């Protein structure tokens, strides 16, 4: 065993100890006859007890201490001034859920230099490399003085330099800082070796060595070599493979794997024989290794998940990015996307993106950014999963869930789907039709727009956007102040990543957990409760109903198709089609469309995106156990009036069962029917102040809100009117007067001088109003049926418009008109 340098430094101290023991043994031997050695020894002992001896020892100890201190100070000073250059650029590698490399990037200097982790250096790999390269690696301080001395002598006699004296540490130093081979550079290399030993543990130095050693061509490091030549991680290499690899760095240009395999085998077996001689491995192990054939050729580095790999690299993923991708599911999904995209191309729909998240672990197990990454014509490199697009109707389930939690509605709550106007914003339905009275359940399942806008108005836009921000919607956070009610119809920006993440909330009792793209998710990731379990259950119930208009046409459902809940979305101009589905196991998000943002008439969430969603569920969750979400504690069932969805009042005729949240959902009784006092001939109605003492009768009428009356009137739908109010009634109705829909109060209107377009006059009135009177700047303009529209061309400047109903109730609005050259 080669003694460590430090042991020599301890020499004098050891001598002192030996001396003192010799002194004691000498005393015991005084009775025996003396020979010459004993006499000399005894004299020496006497001298060691004298003062000059102590002075001598002290002087030398002092010198030794000063020298050691000076060497240390010099080393630390040099170490500080010339720190070891250990910044290494590695190839970024991306692994799947099992730790296999499924994607990698070249370094800036075009090398495959993958980082081998400490736990990938198997005992076999360590043992073989140390045995071959540097037997005393674990006992020397970076420099092997004996080997250097031997090499030095050899050099003198042969007049040529050999590198036999290089330790693994020195080889690391040389790889970090390649230099010409001169004696001076050798000294620098030794200093660097000491620095490395000072900074790193032995295993870390071995790791650096294995990461930097060249294996021919642009392959550096045992991991790159292992993956490129043997298609496996280094911890799975056999003794034969390790030995074969370990001889390449000696002659990388003449021992090329795949080209000179016979030569490599010869050299490999020579080393294996040597190992046998040194008894490093058993005879059996050596025999097995020698008989192992070498068929390796240079393969290619897998680049299987380009979009996710680029995304995570750009997000600063580090040298090794460990994803949760389940390669089998990823490849199956890619195939489905590619096959499906070929069919879509016929309709000029050229791209698609898919994300699959495991709902139990929140791991992103599949990530497809486009139909084909290598497709240059349709910009396959664009990451469709990350791109910000208009989300269509995909945010509606969240909205209704939040409204249920606020007690504003339950699934059977009735809402009106009729034209509305919010300060100029008049949303329309997808099919430009209106449905009158609808339940929330119907509105969500049919993705009606007006009920959604109304619900957002009721809930408050800020509360809604805040929930989306809690679910990591970045663009919505950025645009927070700019967003209007149209956001619920897709008038905002969101990505498939964000939307798929949001939908995992519905599969997790309303709790949002950020999806795990890597195995080490950001520490800032935390769960946020977005919706209550009860409201989540109600939404899941609605979204899993099969009888709905966004069930894809021509879809032959199979009996093996798992039960899922899903919601579709189609953006303005039919540029994006979405379909996001989930069950207890998976959430799958689909986007289809064109990266060029070209709108396609056939593009729809139902018919284009949903079939792919179904195909994917059919593949990844085929023959599922159908386990579904169970009704949570906070969710109860009650009977409600089918006409309003409220708990039935006295006069309600039909009832239905409905889910509700006790103490949250409204308990206001249905008052859909109102009792009105009429004259005996039912020609006029009375209010409390004009009702005669007798000669009247009472009748029940259904309360019809003004917007519904307008809807009925426009469609000539007959409904029961309350007879006009008693004309002799003196009570002035201040409340409940007409509301002017157009023009909008306080607005500015620009009118073309050449082609002046008239302005529309329209209003909403009470059920008992039949006629309205319009005044422009206090001048009578026109009288007409309450629900008829009137038109007029105003003069420039401020204009006052008044609307008076047949009860004398009045409403004024002011507008400003400008004539412009257009
Ligand atoms: Zn009712
Ligand atoms: Zn009255």
Short mmCIF file of N, CA, C and O in Angstrom, two decimals, residues 383-465:
data_model
loop_
_atom_site.label_atom_id
_atom_site.label_comp_id
_atom_site.label_asym_id
_atom_site.label_seq_id
_atom_site.Cartn_x
_atom_site.Cartn_y
_atom_site.Cartn_z
N UNK A 383 -45.57 25.09 -30.20
CA UNK A 383 -46.14 24.29 -29.11
C UNK A 383 -47.60 24.70 -28.88
O UNK A 383 -47.87 25.70 -28.22
N UNK A 384 -48.52 23.92 -29.44
CA UNK A 384 -49.93 24.23 -29.34
C UNK A 384 -50.49 24.06 -27.94
O UNK A 384 -51.55 24.58 -27.62
N UNK A 385 -49.78 23.33 -27.09
CA UNK A 385 -50.25 23.12 -25.72
C UNK A 385 -49.95 24.33 -24.85
O UNK A 385 -50.63 24.58 -23.86
N UNK A 386 -48.93 25.08 -25.24
CA UNK A 386 -48.49 26.22 -24.44
C UNK A 386 -49.05 27.54 -24.98
O UNK A 386 -49.09 28.54 -24.27
N UNK A 387 -49.44 27.50 -26.28
CA UNK A 387 -49.86 28.74 -26.95
C UNK A 387 -51.10 29.33 -26.29
O UNK A 387 -52.00 28.60 -25.85
N UNK A 388 -51.14 30.65 -26.23
CA UNK A 388 -52.31 31.35 -25.67
C UNK A 388 -53.33 31.53 -26.79
O UNK A 388 -53.04 32.10 -27.83
N UNK A 389 -54.52 30.97 -26.58
CA UNK A 389 -55.59 31.05 -27.57
C UNK A 389 -56.87 31.47 -26.86
O UNK A 389 -56.93 31.52 -25.64
N UNK A 390 -57.92 31.70 -27.67
CA UNK A 390 -59.21 32.01 -27.05
C UNK A 390 -59.87 30.72 -26.57
O UNK A 390 -60.00 29.77 -27.35
N UNK A 391 -60.29 30.67 -25.31
CA UNK A 391 -60.76 29.38 -24.77
C UNK A 391 -62.20 29.01 -25.09
O UNK A 391 -62.68 27.99 -24.61
N UNK A 392 -62.92 29.82 -25.89
CA UNK A 392 -64.30 29.47 -26.21
C UNK A 392 -65.13 29.35 -24.94
O UNK A 392 -65.03 30.18 -24.04
N UNK A 393 -65.92 28.29 -24.86
CA UNK A 393 -66.83 28.12 -23.71
C UNK A 393 -66.23 27.30 -22.57
O UNK A 393 -66.96 26.90 -21.67
N UNK A 394 -64.94 27.03 -22.64
CA UNK A 394 -64.38 26.07 -21.69
C UNK A 394 -64.33 26.58 -20.24
O UNK A 394 -64.11 25.79 -19.33
N UNK A 395 -64.55 27.89 -20.04
CA UNK A 395 -64.50 28.39 -18.66
C UNK A 395 -65.88 28.35 -17.98
O UNK A 395 -66.00 28.62 -16.79
N UNK A 396 -66.93 27.98 -18.76
CA UNK A 396 -68.29 28.02 -18.20
C UNK A 396 -68.50 27.11 -16.98
O UNK A 396 -69.13 27.53 -16.01
N UNK A 397 -67.98 25.86 -17.00
CA UNK A 397 -68.22 25.01 -15.81
C UNK A 397 -67.71 25.64 -14.52
O UNK A 397 -68.36 25.56 -13.48
N UNK A 398 -66.56 26.29 -14.60
CA UNK A 398 -66.02 26.95 -13.40
C UNK A 398 -66.98 28.04 -12.94
O UNK A 398 -67.28 28.15 -11.74
N UNK A 399 -67.48 28.83 -13.89
CA UNK A 399 -68.38 29.94 -13.54
C UNK A 399 -69.63 29.42 -12.81
O UNK A 399 -69.99 29.91 -11.74
N UNK A 400 -70.29 28.40 -13.39
CA UNK A 400 -71.51 27.91 -12.76
C UNK A 400 -71.21 27.29 -11.39
O UNK A 400 -71.98 27.43 -10.44
N UNK A 401 -70.06 26.64 -11.29
CA UNK A 401 -69.66 26.07 -10.00
C UNK A 401 -69.55 27.17 -8.94
O UNK A 401 -70.04 27.02 -7.82
N UNK A 402 -68.92 28.27 -9.33
CA UNK A 402 -68.74 29.38 -8.38
C UNK A 402 -70.08 30.01 -8.02
O UNK A 402 -70.31 30.37 -6.86
N UNK A 403 -70.98 30.12 -9.03
CA UNK A 403 -72.30 30.71 -8.76
C UNK A 403 -73.10 29.82 -7.80
O UNK A 403 -73.82 30.32 -6.94
N UNK A 404 -72.97 28.50 -7.95
CA UNK A 404 -73.68 27.58 -7.05
C UNK A 404 -73.16 27.78 -5.62
O UNK A 404 -73.92 27.85 -4.66
N UNK A 405 -71.83 27.95 -5.51
CA UNK A 405 -71.24 28.16 -4.18
C UNK A 405 -71.65 29.48 -3.54
O UNK A 405 -71.63 29.62 -2.33
N UNK A 406 -72.00 30.46 -4.39
CA UNK A 406 -72.44 31.75 -3.86
C UNK A 406 -73.93 31.73 -3.51
O UNK A 406 -74.47 32.75 -3.09
N UNK A 407 -74.59 30.60 -3.74
CA UNK A 407 -76.03 30.49 -3.46
C UNK A 407 -76.87 31.17 -4.52
O UNK A 407 -78.07 31.35 -4.35
N UNK A 408 -76.26 31.54 -5.64
CA UNK A 408 -76.99 32.26 -6.69
C UNK A 408 -77.87 31.32 -7.51
O UNK A 408 -78.83 31.75 -8.14
N UNK A 409 -77.53 30.05 -7.54
CA UNK A 409 -78.27 29.12 -8.39
C UNK A 409 -78.01 27.67 -7.97
O UNK A 409 -77.07 27.40 -7.21
N UNK A 410 -78.83 26.79 -8.51
CA UNK A 410 -78.64 25.34 -8.40
C UNK A 410 -78.89 24.80 -9.81
O UNK A 410 -79.34 25.56 -10.67
N UNK A 411 -78.64 23.52 -10.06
CA UNK A 411 -78.78 23.04 -11.44
C UNK A 411 -80.15 23.31 -12.07
O UNK A 411 -80.26 23.54 -13.26
N UNK A 412 -81.22 23.30 -11.25
CA UNK A 412 -82.56 23.45 -11.83
C UNK A 412 -83.05 24.91 -11.79
O UNK A 412 -84.21 25.17 -12.11
N UNK A 413 -82.19 25.84 -11.37
CA UNK A 413 -82.59 27.25 -11.37
C UNK A 413 -82.90 27.68 -12.79
O UNK A 413 -82.16 27.36 -13.72
N UNK A 414 -84.05 28.40 -12.95
CA UNK A 414 -84.45 28.83 -14.30
C UNK A 414 -83.93 30.24 -14.55
O UNK A 414 -83.99 31.11 -13.70
N UNK A 415 -83.38 30.41 -15.72
CA UNK A 415 -82.79 31.68 -16.12
C UNK A 415 -83.31 31.97 -17.53
O UNK A 415 -83.76 31.06 -18.22
N UNK A 416 -83.31 33.24 -17.96
CA UNK A 416 -83.85 33.53 -19.29
C UNK A 416 -82.73 33.61 -20.31
O UNK A 416 -81.71 34.24 -20.08
N UNK A 417 -82.95 32.93 -21.42
CA UNK A 417 -82.01 32.99 -22.53
C UNK A 417 -82.67 33.82 -23.63
O UNK A 417 -83.29 33.29 -24.54
N UNK A 418 -82.62 35.14 -23.44
CA UNK A 418 -83.25 36.07 -24.39
C UNK A 418 -82.26 37.21 -24.63
O UNK A 418 -81.30 37.35 -23.86
N UNK A 419 -82.46 38.01 -25.70
CA UNK A 419 -81.47 39.06 -25.98
C UNK A 419 -81.28 39.99 -24.79
O UNK A 419 -82.24 40.39 -24.14
N UNK A 420 -80.04 40.27 -24.49
CA UNK A 420 -79.73 41.23 -23.41
C UNK A 420 -78.70 42.22 -23.95
O UNK A 420 -78.08 41.99 -24.98
N UNK A 421 -78.56 43.30 -23.23
CA UNK A 421 -77.60 44.31 -23.64
C UNK A 421 -76.97 44.90 -22.39
O UNK A 421 -77.64 45.52 -21.57
N UNK A 422 -75.67 44.60 -22.22
CA UNK A 422 -74.96 45.17 -21.08
C UNK A 422 -74.12 46.34 -21.57
O UNK A 422 -73.05 46.13 -22.14
N UNK A 423 -74.65 47.55 -21.42
CA UNK A 423 -73.96 48.77 -21.87
C UNK A 423 -73.34 48.58 -23.24
O UNK A 423 -72.16 48.79 -23.45
N UNK A 424 -74.13 48.10 -24.16
CA UNK A 424 -73.64 47.97 -25.53
C UNK A 424 -73.15 46.58 -25.87
O UNK A 424 -72.94 46.26 -27.02
N UNK A 425 -72.93 45.73 -24.83
CA UNK A 425 -72.47 44.38 -25.12
C UNK A 425 -73.68 43.47 -25.21
O UNK A 425 -74.38 43.24 -24.22
N UNK A 426 -73.98 42.98 -26.42
CA UNK A 426 -75.15 42.14 -26.63
C UNK A 426 -74.71 40.76 -27.10
O UNK A 426 -74.52 40.53 -28.29
N UNK A 427 -74.45 39.83 -26.15
CA UNK A 427 -73.98 38.51 -26.56
C UNK A 427 -75.03 37.73 -27.34
O UNK A 427 -76.22 37.97 -27.19
N UNK A 428 -74.55 36.84 -28.17
CA UNK A 428 -75.45 35.97 -28.94
C UNK A 428 -75.08 34.53 -28.64
O UNK A 428 -73.97 34.25 -28.24
N UNK A 429 -76.01 33.62 -28.92
CA UNK A 429 -75.68 32.21 -28.79
C UNK A 429 -74.94 31.74 -30.03
O UNK A 429 -74.96 32.39 -31.07
N UNK A 430 -74.28 30.61 -29.87
CA UNK A 430 -73.51 29.98 -30.93
C UNK A 430 -74.34 29.81 -32.20
O UNK A 430 -73.90 30.09 -33.29
N UNK A 431 -75.62 29.38 -32.01
CA UNK A 431 -76.49 29.14 -33.17
C UNK A 431 -77.37 30.34 -33.48
O UNK A 431 -78.32 30.23 -34.25
N UNK A 432 -77.09 31.49 -32.83
CA UNK A 432 -77.85 32.74 -33.02
C UNK A 432 -79.33 32.59 -32.63
O UNK A 432 -80.16 33.40 -33.01
N UNK A 433 -79.65 31.55 -31.92
CA UNK A 433 -81.03 31.34 -31.47
C UNK A 433 -81.13 31.68 -29.99
O UNK A 433 -80.14 31.71 -29.28
N UNK A 434 -82.38 31.91 -29.54
CA UNK A 434 -82.61 32.13 -28.11
C UNK A 434 -83.60 31.08 -27.63
O UNK A 434 -84.45 30.64 -28.41
N UNK A 435 -83.48 30.70 -26.38
CA UNK A 435 -84.28 29.57 -25.90
C UNK A 435 -85.32 29.95 -24.84
O UNK A 435 -85.98 29.08 -24.32
N UNK A 436 -85.45 31.25 -24.51
CA UNK A 436 -86.43 31.65 -23.50
C UNK A 436 -86.00 31.14 -22.13
O UNK A 436 -84.84 31.25 -21.75
N UNK A 437 -86.97 30.53 -21.41
CA UNK A 437 -86.65 30.00 -20.08
C UNK A 437 -85.81 28.72 -20.20
O UNK A 437 -86.19 27.79 -20.91
N UNK A 438 -84.69 28.68 -19.50
CA UNK A 438 -83.87 27.45 -19.47
C UNK A 438 -83.35 27.22 -18.05
O UNK A 438 -83.25 28.17 -17.27
N UNK A 439 -83.02 25.97 -17.73
CA UNK A 439 -82.38 25.73 -16.43
C UNK A 439 -80.87 25.93 -16.60
O UNK A 439 -80.35 25.87 -17.71
N UNK A 440 -80.21 26.12 -15.48
CA UNK A 440 -78.75 26.26 -15.48
C UNK A 440 -78.11 25.00 -16.07
O UNK A 440 -77.17 25.07 -16.86
N UNK A 441 -78.68 23.86 -15.69
CA UNK A 441 -78.20 22.58 -16.18
C UNK A 441 -78.23 22.53 -17.71
O UNK A 441 -77.25 22.19 -18.36
N UNK A 442 -79.37 22.98 -18.26
CA UNK A 442 -79.53 23.00 -19.71
C UNK A 442 -78.57 24.01 -20.33
O UNK A 442 -77.93 23.74 -21.34
N UNK A 443 -78.46 25.17 -19.67
CA UNK A 443 -77.60 26.24 -20.20
C UNK A 443 -76.15 25.77 -20.28
O UNK A 443 -75.45 26.06 -21.25
N UNK A 444 -75.69 25.03 -19.26
CA UNK A 444 -74.30 24.55 -19.29
C UNK A 444 -74.15 23.42 -20.30
O UNK A 444 -73.23 23.43 -21.11
N UNK A 445 -75.08 22.46 -20.28
CA UNK A 445 -74.96 21.32 -21.19
C UNK A 445 -75.05 21.77 -22.65
O UNK A 445 -74.41 21.21 -23.52
N UNK A 446 -75.85 22.82 -22.90
CA UNK A 446 -76.00 23.33 -24.27
C UNK A 446 -75.08 24.52 -24.52
O UNK A 446 -75.16 25.14 -25.58
N UNK A 447 -74.26 24.84 -23.54
CA UNK A 447 -73.28 25.90 -23.68
C UNK A 447 -73.91 27.21 -24.16
O UNK A 447 -73.38 27.87 -25.06
N UNK A 448 -75.06 27.58 -23.57
CA UNK A 448 -75.71 28.82 -23.99
C UNK A 448 -74.91 30.02 -23.50
O UNK A 448 -74.36 30.01 -22.40
N UNK A 449 -74.86 31.04 -24.33
CA UNK A 449 -74.00 32.18 -24.00
C UNK A 449 -74.66 33.20 -23.10
O UNK A 449 -74.02 33.73 -22.18
N UNK A 450 -75.93 33.49 -23.35
CA UNK A 450 -76.56 34.58 -22.58
C UNK A 450 -76.67 34.23 -21.09
O UNK A 450 -76.29 35.03 -20.25
N UNK A 451 -77.14 33.02 -20.76
CA UNK A 451 -77.14 32.66 -19.33
C UNK A 451 -75.75 32.74 -18.70
O UNK A 451 -75.62 33.13 -17.54
N UNK A 452 -74.72 32.44 -19.49
CA UNK A 452 -73.36 32.49 -18.95
C UNK A 452 -72.95 33.93 -18.66
O UNK A 452 -72.39 34.23 -17.61
N UNK A 453 -73.26 34.81 -19.60
CA UNK A 453 -72.92 36.23 -19.41
C UNK A 453 -73.69 36.78 -18.20
O UNK A 453 -73.14 37.49 -17.36
N UNK A 454 -74.99 36.41 -18.11
CA UNK A 454 -75.81 36.86 -16.97
C UNK A 454 -75.23 36.36 -15.65
O UNK A 454 -75.17 37.10 -14.67
N UNK A 455 -74.80 35.10 -15.65
CA UNK A 455 -74.26 34.51 -14.42
C UNK A 455 -72.97 35.22 -14.03
O UNK A 455 -72.72 35.46 -12.85
N UNK A 456 -72.14 35.54 -15.03
CA UNK A 456 -70.89 36.23 -14.72
C UNK A 456 -71.18 37.62 -14.17
O UNK A 456 -70.53 38.08 -13.22
N UNK A 457 -72.21 38.27 -14.74
CA UNK A 457 -72.62 39.59 -14.24
C UNK A 457 -73.05 39.47 -12.78
O UNK A 457 -72.71 40.30 -11.94
N UNK A 458 -73.80 38.38 -12.46
CA UNK A 458 -74.29 38.17 -11.09
C UNK A 458 -73.13 37.89 -10.13
O UNK A 458 -73.06 38.43 -9.05
N UNK A 459 -72.21 37.03 -10.57
CA UNK A 459 -71.11 36.62 -9.68
C UNK A 459 -70.12 37.76 -9.49
O UNK A 459 -69.59 37.97 -8.40
N UNK A 460 -69.90 38.50 -10.55
CA UNK A 460 -68.87 39.55 -10.51
C UNK A 460 -67.63 39.05 -11.22
O UNK A 460 -67.11 37.98 -10.91
N UNK A 461 -67.19 39.85 -12.18
CA UNK A 461 -66.07 39.46 -13.03
C UNK A 461 -64.78 39.31 -12.21
O UNK A 461 -63.97 38.44 -12.47
N UNK A 462 -64.62 40.18 -11.21
CA UNK A 462 -63.37 40.17 -10.44
C UNK A 462 -63.21 38.87 -9.66
O UNK A 462 -62.12 38.31 -9.59
N UNK A 463 -64.31 38.40 -9.08
CA UNK A 463 -64.23 37.16 -8.32
C UNK A 463 -63.87 35.99 -9.25
O UNK A 463 -63.08 35.12 -8.90
N UNK A 464 -64.45 36.03 -10.44
CA UNK A 464 -64.18 34.97 -11.41
C UNK A 464 -62.73 34.98 -11.86
O UNK A 464 -62.05 33.95 -11.85
N UNK A 465 -62.23 36.18 -12.23
CA UNK A 465 -60.83 36.24 -12.69
C UNK A 465 -59.88 35.85 -11.56
O UNK A 465 -58.87 35.20 -11.80
#
